[in-house]
Amino acid sequence: MSRGYSVAQTARLVCALRWACGRLSEMLEDWAAQTASASGHAEAVASMSELGRRLASHRETLDGLQPDSELMAPWRQAAPADPALAEALDEIAGLAGPLERLAVAEEAFVPELSDVYRQIGEHAAPHCDAALASVARALQHDLDREDSSAGVAQPGAVEAAASVLSAAGGIVESSLLRPVDWP
């Protein structure tokens, strides 16, 4: 069983998650708007827009978990855990094609973020991380109910995006999810 996250570890983790959810939400809303103005992929537009709104709501939920101590001030503003993630998402944001974008959102972003929430639930300790664990379970459940749009199979785009995310250390780097000083 985990010993739980310290206040500083929680602050860094929540900061990174808030940024990731916000950036992914912005990307999806931009993709939906670009797709709506360029073509007749109404289902892709609706799916990207809806997922973008859900991720924006995840960010709002996570805002409430950000420790507000003066000592945690460096982590009050949402920021990527690693600048490589910002670069990776900028690279992925340039992806063309509404079906490729939708596939990446549903088959790369959603599973990656769901796994982060799952890991938080595994590593959180009830005596100090109950709120964080509860929110992570609820947000994971929200993502796990995501229905993949039928007929959106774009394995090349998904594999490329997953590779870029992996090279950047993931949506949230593993050292934030399971700090190296833990047994």
PDB file of C-alpha atoms in Angstrom:
ATOM      1  CA  MET A   1       0.000   0.000   0.000  1.00  0.00           C
ATOM      2  CA  SER A   2       1.177   3.519  -0.795  1.00  0.00           C
ATOM      3  CA  ARG A   3       2.195   5.961   1.860  1.00  0.00           C
ATOM      4  CA  GLY A   4       0.309   8.679   0.016  1.00  0.00           C
ATOM      5  CA  TYR A   5       1.265  11.878  -1.728  1.00  0.00           C
ATOM      6  CA  SER A   6       2.779  14.746   0.223  1.00  0.00           C
ATOM      7  CA  VAL A   7       1.235  18.193  -0.133  1.00  0.00           C
ATOM      8  CA  ALA A   8       4.050  19.176  -2.521  1.00  0.00           C
ATOM      9  CA  GLN A   9       3.607  15.997  -4.589  1.00  0.00           C
ATOM     10  CA  THR A  10      -0.152  16.589  -4.759  1.00  0.00           C
ATOM     11  CA  ALA A  11       0.413  20.205  -5.804  1.00  0.00           C
ATOM     12  CA  ARG A  12       2.779  19.194  -8.632  1.00  0.00           C
ATOM     13  CA  LEU A  13       0.535  16.347  -9.777  1.00  0.00           C
ATOM     14  CA  VAL A  14      -2.646  18.419  -9.769  1.00  0.00           C
ATOM     15  CA  CYS A  15      -0.837  21.317 -11.467  1.00  0.00           C
ATOM     16  CA  ALA A  16       0.287  19.016 -14.282  1.00  0.00           C
ATOM     17  CA  LEU A  17      -3.142  17.417 -14.652  1.00  0.00           C
ATOM     18  CA  ARG A  18      -4.916  20.777 -14.703  1.00  0.00           C
ATOM     19  CA  TRP A  19      -2.611  21.920 -17.495  1.00  0.00           C
ATOM     20  CA  ALA A  20      -2.997  18.693 -19.473  1.00  0.00           C
ATOM     21  CA  CYS A  21      -6.799  18.711 -19.254  1.00  0.00           C
ATOM     22  CA  GLY A  22      -6.913  22.378 -20.215  1.00  0.00           C
ATOM     23  CA  ARG A  23      -4.544  21.954 -23.168  1.00  0.00           C
ATOM     24  CA  LEU A  24      -6.326  18.843 -24.444  1.00  0.00           C
ATOM     25  CA  SER A  25      -9.670  20.610 -24.109  1.00  0.00           C
ATOM     26  CA  GLU A  26      -8.391  23.582 -26.126  1.00  0.00           C
ATOM     27  CA  MET A  27      -6.987  21.275 -28.811  1.00  0.00           C
ATOM     28  CA  LEU A  28     -10.239  19.373 -29.150  1.00  0.00           C
ATOM     29  CA  GLU A  29     -12.331  22.551 -29.321  1.00  0.00           C
ATOM     30  CA  ASP A  30      -9.962  23.975 -31.977  1.00  0.00           C
ATOM     31  CA  TRP A  31     -10.118  20.741 -33.944  1.00  0.00           C
ATOM     32  CA  ALA A  32     -13.910  20.716 -33.729  1.00  0.00           C
ATOM     33  CA  ALA A  33     -14.125  24.324 -34.932  1.00  0.00           C
ATOM     34  CA  GLN A  34     -11.713  23.690 -37.808  1.00  0.00           C
ATOM     35  CA  THR A  35     -13.587  20.553 -38.818  1.00  0.00           C
ATOM     36  CA  ALA A  36     -16.969  22.308 -38.631  1.00  0.00           C
ATOM     37  CA  SER A  37     -15.828  25.093 -40.934  1.00  0.00           C
ATOM     38  CA  ALA A  38     -14.023  22.828 -43.407  1.00  0.00           C
ATOM     39  CA  SER A  39     -16.218  19.824 -44.014  1.00  0.00           C
ATOM     40  CA  GLY A  40     -19.333  17.855 -43.266  1.00  0.00           C
ATOM     41  CA  HIS A  41     -18.019  15.555 -40.536  1.00  0.00           C
ATOM     42  CA  ALA A  42     -20.797  16.431 -38.097  1.00  0.00           C
ATOM     43  CA  GLU A  43     -20.293  13.337 -35.929  1.00  0.00           C
ATOM     44  CA  ALA A  44     -16.556  14.024 -35.560  1.00  0.00           C
ATOM     45  CA  VAL A  45     -17.267  17.664 -34.709  1.00  0.00           C
ATOM     46  CA  ALA A  46     -19.818  16.678 -32.074  1.00  0.00           C
ATOM     47  CA  SER A  47     -17.558  14.018 -30.541  1.00  0.00           C
ATOM     48  CA  MET A  48     -14.489  16.271 -30.359  1.00  0.00           C
ATOM     49  CA  SER A  49     -16.489  19.173 -28.985  1.00  0.00           C
ATOM     50  CA  GLU A  50     -18.191  17.035 -26.336  1.00  0.00           C
ATOM     51  CA  LEU A  51     -14.913  15.466 -25.218  1.00  0.00           C
ATOM     52  CA  GLY A  52     -13.312  18.906 -25.126  1.00  0.00           C
ATOM     53  CA  ARG A  53     -16.063  20.176 -22.827  1.00  0.00           C
ATOM     54  CA  ARG A  54     -15.694  17.123 -20.588  1.00  0.00           C
ATOM     55  CA  LEU A  55     -11.950  17.674 -20.267  1.00  0.00           C
ATOM     56  CA  ALA A  56     -12.588  21.341 -19.451  1.00  0.00           C
ATOM     57  CA  SER A  57     -14.867  20.150 -16.657  1.00  0.00           C
ATOM     58  CA  HIS A  58     -12.076  17.815 -15.454  1.00  0.00           C
ATOM     59  CA  ARG A  59      -9.808  20.843 -15.202  1.00  0.00           C
ATOM     60  CA  GLU A  60     -12.428  22.721 -13.189  1.00  0.00           C
ATOM     61  CA  THR A  61     -12.819  19.748 -10.857  1.00  0.00           C
ATOM     62  CA  LEU A  62      -9.057  19.505 -10.403  1.00  0.00           C
ATOM     63  CA  ASP A  63      -8.859  23.235  -9.605  1.00  0.00           C
ATOM     64  CA  GLY A  64     -10.538  22.452  -6.294  1.00  0.00           C
ATOM     65  CA  LEU A  65      -7.754  20.037  -5.333  1.00  0.00           C
ATOM     66  CA  GLN A  66      -4.900  22.491  -5.818  1.00  0.00           C
ATOM     67  CA  PRO A  67      -3.365  23.189  -2.386  1.00  0.00           C
ATOM     68  CA  ASP A  68      -3.623  26.888  -1.617  1.00  0.00           C
ATOM     69  CA  SER A  69      -0.778  27.177   0.864  1.00  0.00           C
ATOM     70  CA  GLU A  70       1.731  29.970   0.231  1.00  0.00           C
ATOM     71  CA  LEU A  71       4.412  27.299   0.174  1.00  0.00           C
ATOM     72  CA  MET A  72       2.667  25.698  -2.807  1.00  0.00           C
ATOM     73  CA  ALA A  73       2.395  28.981  -4.756  1.00  0.00           C
ATOM     74  CA  PRO A  74       4.728  27.767  -7.552  1.00  0.00           C
ATOM     75  CA  TRP A  75       2.129  25.139  -8.474  1.00  0.00           C
ATOM     76  CA  ARG A  76      -0.998  27.294  -8.377  1.00  0.00           C
ATOM     77  CA  GLN A  77      -0.779  28.089 -12.062  1.00  0.00           C
ATOM     78  CA  ALA A  78      -1.409  25.090 -14.273  1.00  0.00           C
ATOM     79  CA  ALA A  79       1.751  24.101 -16.116  1.00  0.00           C
ATOM     80  CA  PRO A  80       3.000  21.037 -17.950  1.00  0.00           C
ATOM     81  CA  ALA A  81       4.998  18.608 -15.848  1.00  0.00           C
ATOM     82  CA  ASP A  82       7.663  18.718 -18.542  1.00  0.00           C
ATOM     83  CA  PRO A  83       8.121  21.182 -21.435  1.00  0.00           C
ATOM     84  CA  ALA A  84       8.502  18.160 -23.715  1.00  0.00           C
ATOM     85  CA  LEU A  85       4.791  17.449 -23.225  1.00  0.00           C
ATOM     86  CA  ALA A  86       3.849  20.939 -24.421  1.00  0.00           C
ATOM     87  CA  GLU A  87       6.007  20.413 -27.512  1.00  0.00           C
ATOM     88  CA  ALA A  88       4.529  16.960 -28.099  1.00  0.00           C
ATOM     89  CA  LEU A  89       0.952  18.253 -27.897  1.00  0.00           C
ATOM     90  CA  ASP A  90       1.843  21.151 -30.213  1.00  0.00           C
ATOM     91  CA  GLU A  91       3.151  18.574 -32.692  1.00  0.00           C
ATOM     92  CA  ILE A  92       0.013  16.451 -32.375  1.00  0.00           C
ATOM     93  CA  ALA A  93      -2.194  19.572 -32.677  1.00  0.00           C
ATOM     94  CA  GLY A  94      -0.896  19.990 -36.242  1.00  0.00           C
ATOM     95  CA  LEU A  95      -2.442  16.674 -37.239  1.00  0.00           C
ATOM     96  CA  ALA A  96      -4.655  17.013 -40.277  1.00  0.00           C
ATOM     97  CA  GLY A  97      -7.891  15.194 -40.991  1.00  0.00           C
ATOM     98  CA  PRO A  98     -10.984  15.084 -38.817  1.00  0.00           C
ATOM     99  CA  LEU A  99     -11.097  11.293 -38.559  1.00  0.00           C
ATOM    100  CA  GLU A 100      -7.426  11.116 -37.587  1.00  0.00           C
ATOM    101  CA  ARG A 101      -7.946  13.808 -34.961  1.00  0.00           C
ATOM    102  CA  LEU A 102     -10.981  12.065 -33.527  1.00  0.00           C
ATOM    103  CA  ALA A 103      -9.166   8.725 -33.429  1.00  0.00           C
ATOM    104  CA  VAL A 104      -6.196  10.300 -31.627  1.00  0.00           C
ATOM    105  CA  ALA A 105      -8.521  11.930 -29.109  1.00  0.00           C
ATOM    106  CA  GLU A 106     -10.459   8.751 -28.393  1.00  0.00           C
ATOM    107  CA  GLU A 107      -7.715   6.150 -28.732  1.00  0.00           C
ATOM    108  CA  ALA A 108      -4.612   7.987 -27.483  1.00  0.00           C
ATOM    109  CA  PHE A 109      -5.654  10.876 -25.216  1.00  0.00           C
ATOM    110  CA  VAL A 110      -8.568   9.200 -23.415  1.00  0.00           C
ATOM    111  CA  PRO A 111      -6.744   5.947 -22.516  1.00  0.00           C
ATOM    112  CA  GLU A 112      -3.620   7.842 -21.451  1.00  0.00           C
ATOM    113  CA  LEU A 113      -5.553  10.191 -19.174  1.00  0.00           C
ATOM    114  CA  SER A 114      -7.709   7.354 -17.844  1.00  0.00           C
ATOM    115  CA  ASP A 115      -4.545   5.452 -16.931  1.00  0.00           C
ATOM    116  CA  VAL A 116      -3.202   8.493 -15.068  1.00  0.00           C
ATOM    117  CA  TYR A 117      -6.402   8.669 -13.024  1.00  0.00           C
ATOM    118  CA  ARG A 118      -6.215   4.909 -12.353  1.00  0.00           C
ATOM    119  CA  GLN A 119      -2.636   5.198 -11.120  1.00  0.00           C
ATOM    120  CA  ILE A 120      -3.538   8.065  -8.815  1.00  0.00           C
ATOM    121  CA  GLY A 121      -6.244   5.870  -7.320  1.00  0.00           C
ATOM    122  CA  GLU A 122      -3.714   3.065  -6.827  1.00  0.00           C
ATOM    123  CA  HIS A 123      -1.041   5.234  -5.240  1.00  0.00           C
ATOM    124  CA  ALA A 124      -3.203   7.544  -3.146  1.00  0.00           C
ATOM    125  CA  ALA A 125      -3.517   6.721   0.533  1.00  0.00           C
ATOM    126  CA  PRO A 126      -6.915   7.037   2.236  1.00  0.00           C
ATOM    127  CA  HIS A 127      -5.512   8.809   5.294  1.00  0.00           C
ATOM    128  CA  CYS A 128      -4.148  11.762   3.309  1.00  0.00           C
ATOM    129  CA  ASP A 129      -5.361  11.568  -0.295  1.00  0.00           C
ATOM    130  CA  ALA A 130      -9.041  10.697   0.003  1.00  0.00           C
ATOM    131  CA  ALA A 131     -10.250  13.721  -1.981  1.00  0.00           C
ATOM    132  CA  LEU A 132      -7.638  13.216  -4.710  1.00  0.00           C
ATOM    133  CA  ALA A 133      -8.437   9.506  -4.996  1.00  0.00           C
ATOM    134  CA  SER A 134     -12.178  10.146  -5.086  1.00  0.00           C
ATOM    135  CA  VAL A 135     -11.848  12.738  -7.841  1.00  0.00           C
ATOM    136  CA  ALA A 136      -9.460  10.513  -9.817  1.00  0.00           C
ATOM    137  CA  ARG A 137     -11.947   7.618  -9.673  1.00  0.00           C
ATOM    138  CA  ALA A 138     -14.825   9.855 -10.773  1.00  0.00           C
ATOM    139  CA  LEU A 139     -12.829  11.362 -13.654  1.00  0.00           C
ATOM    140  CA  GLN A 140     -11.617   7.918 -14.733  1.00  0.00           C
ATOM    141  CA  HIS A 141     -15.197   6.683 -14.725  1.00  0.00           C
ATOM    142  CA  ASP A 142     -16.171   9.678 -16.854  1.00  0.00           C
ATOM    143  CA  LEU A 143     -13.500   8.801 -19.421  1.00  0.00           C
ATOM    144  CA  ASP A 144     -14.148   5.079 -19.322  1.00  0.00           C
ATOM    145  CA  ARG A 145     -17.700   5.692 -20.489  1.00  0.00           C
ATOM    146  CA  GLU A 146     -16.318   7.355 -23.618  1.00  0.00           C
ATOM    147  CA  ASP A 147     -17.781   5.632 -26.669  1.00  0.00           C
ATOM    148  CA  SER A 148     -15.387   5.339 -29.529  1.00  0.00           C
ATOM    149  CA  SER A 149     -16.994   6.632 -32.693  1.00  0.00           C
ATOM    150  CA  ALA A 150     -17.802   3.801 -35.053  1.00  0.00           C
ATOM    151  CA  GLY A 151     -15.664   3.585 -38.167  1.00  0.00           C
ATOM    152  CA  VAL A 152     -12.890   5.927 -36.997  1.00  0.00           C
ATOM    153  CA  ALA A 153     -10.068   3.376 -37.156  1.00  0.00           C
ATOM    154  CA  GLN A 154      -6.930   5.374 -37.937  1.00  0.00           C
ATOM    155  CA  PRO A 155      -4.188   3.200 -36.463  1.00  0.00           C
ATOM    156  CA  GLY A 156      -1.312   5.109 -38.070  1.00  0.00           C
ATOM    157  CA  ALA A 157      -2.353   8.435 -36.572  1.00  0.00           C
ATOM    158  CA  VAL A 158      -3.061   6.891 -33.175  1.00  0.00           C
ATOM    159  CA  GLU A 159       0.275   5.050 -33.083  1.00  0.00           C
ATOM    160  CA  ALA A 160       2.160   8.187 -34.116  1.00  0.00           C
ATOM    161  CA  ALA A 161       0.433  10.302 -31.460  1.00  0.00           C
ATOM    162  CA  ALA A 162       0.956   7.630 -28.789  1.00  0.00           C
ATOM    163  CA  SER A 163       4.635   7.466 -29.719  1.00  0.00           C
ATOM    164  CA  VAL A 164       5.019  11.252 -29.458  1.00  0.00           C
ATOM    165  CA  LEU A 165       3.262  11.250 -26.059  1.00  0.00           C
ATOM    166  CA  SER A 166       5.392   8.364 -24.821  1.00  0.00           C
ATOM    167  CA  ALA A 167       8.614  10.087 -25.920  1.00  0.00           C
ATOM    168  CA  ALA A 168       7.521  13.158 -23.938  1.00  0.00           C
ATOM    169  CA  GLY A 169       6.980  11.061 -20.803  1.00  0.00           C
ATOM    170  CA  GLY A 170       3.201  10.803 -21.108  1.00  0.00           C
ATOM    171  CA  ILE A 171       0.370  13.135 -20.164  1.00  0.00           C
ATOM    172  CA  VAL A 172       1.806  13.178 -16.628  1.00  0.00           C
ATOM    173  CA  GLU A 173       5.314  11.905 -16.105  1.00  0.00           C
ATOM    174  CA  SER A 174       5.583   8.731 -14.074  1.00  0.00           C
ATOM    175  CA  SER A 175       7.746  10.343 -11.371  1.00  0.00           C
ATOM    176  CA  LEU A 176       4.776  12.536 -10.428  1.00  0.00           C
ATOM    177  CA  LEU A 177       2.440   9.551 -10.248  1.00  0.00           C
ATOM    178  CA  ARG A 178       4.824   7.395  -8.271  1.00  0.00           C
ATOM    179  CA  PRO A 179       7.634   9.514  -6.820  1.00  0.00           C
ATOM    180  CA  VAL A 180      11.083   7.956  -6.979  1.00  0.00           C
ATOM    181  CA  ASP A 181      11.580   8.170  -3.204  1.00  0.00           C
ATOM    182  CA  TRP A 182       8.682   5.788  -2.579  1.00  0.00           C
ATOM    183  CA  PRO A 183       9.556   2.185  -1.698  1.00  0.00           C
TER     184      PRO A 183
END
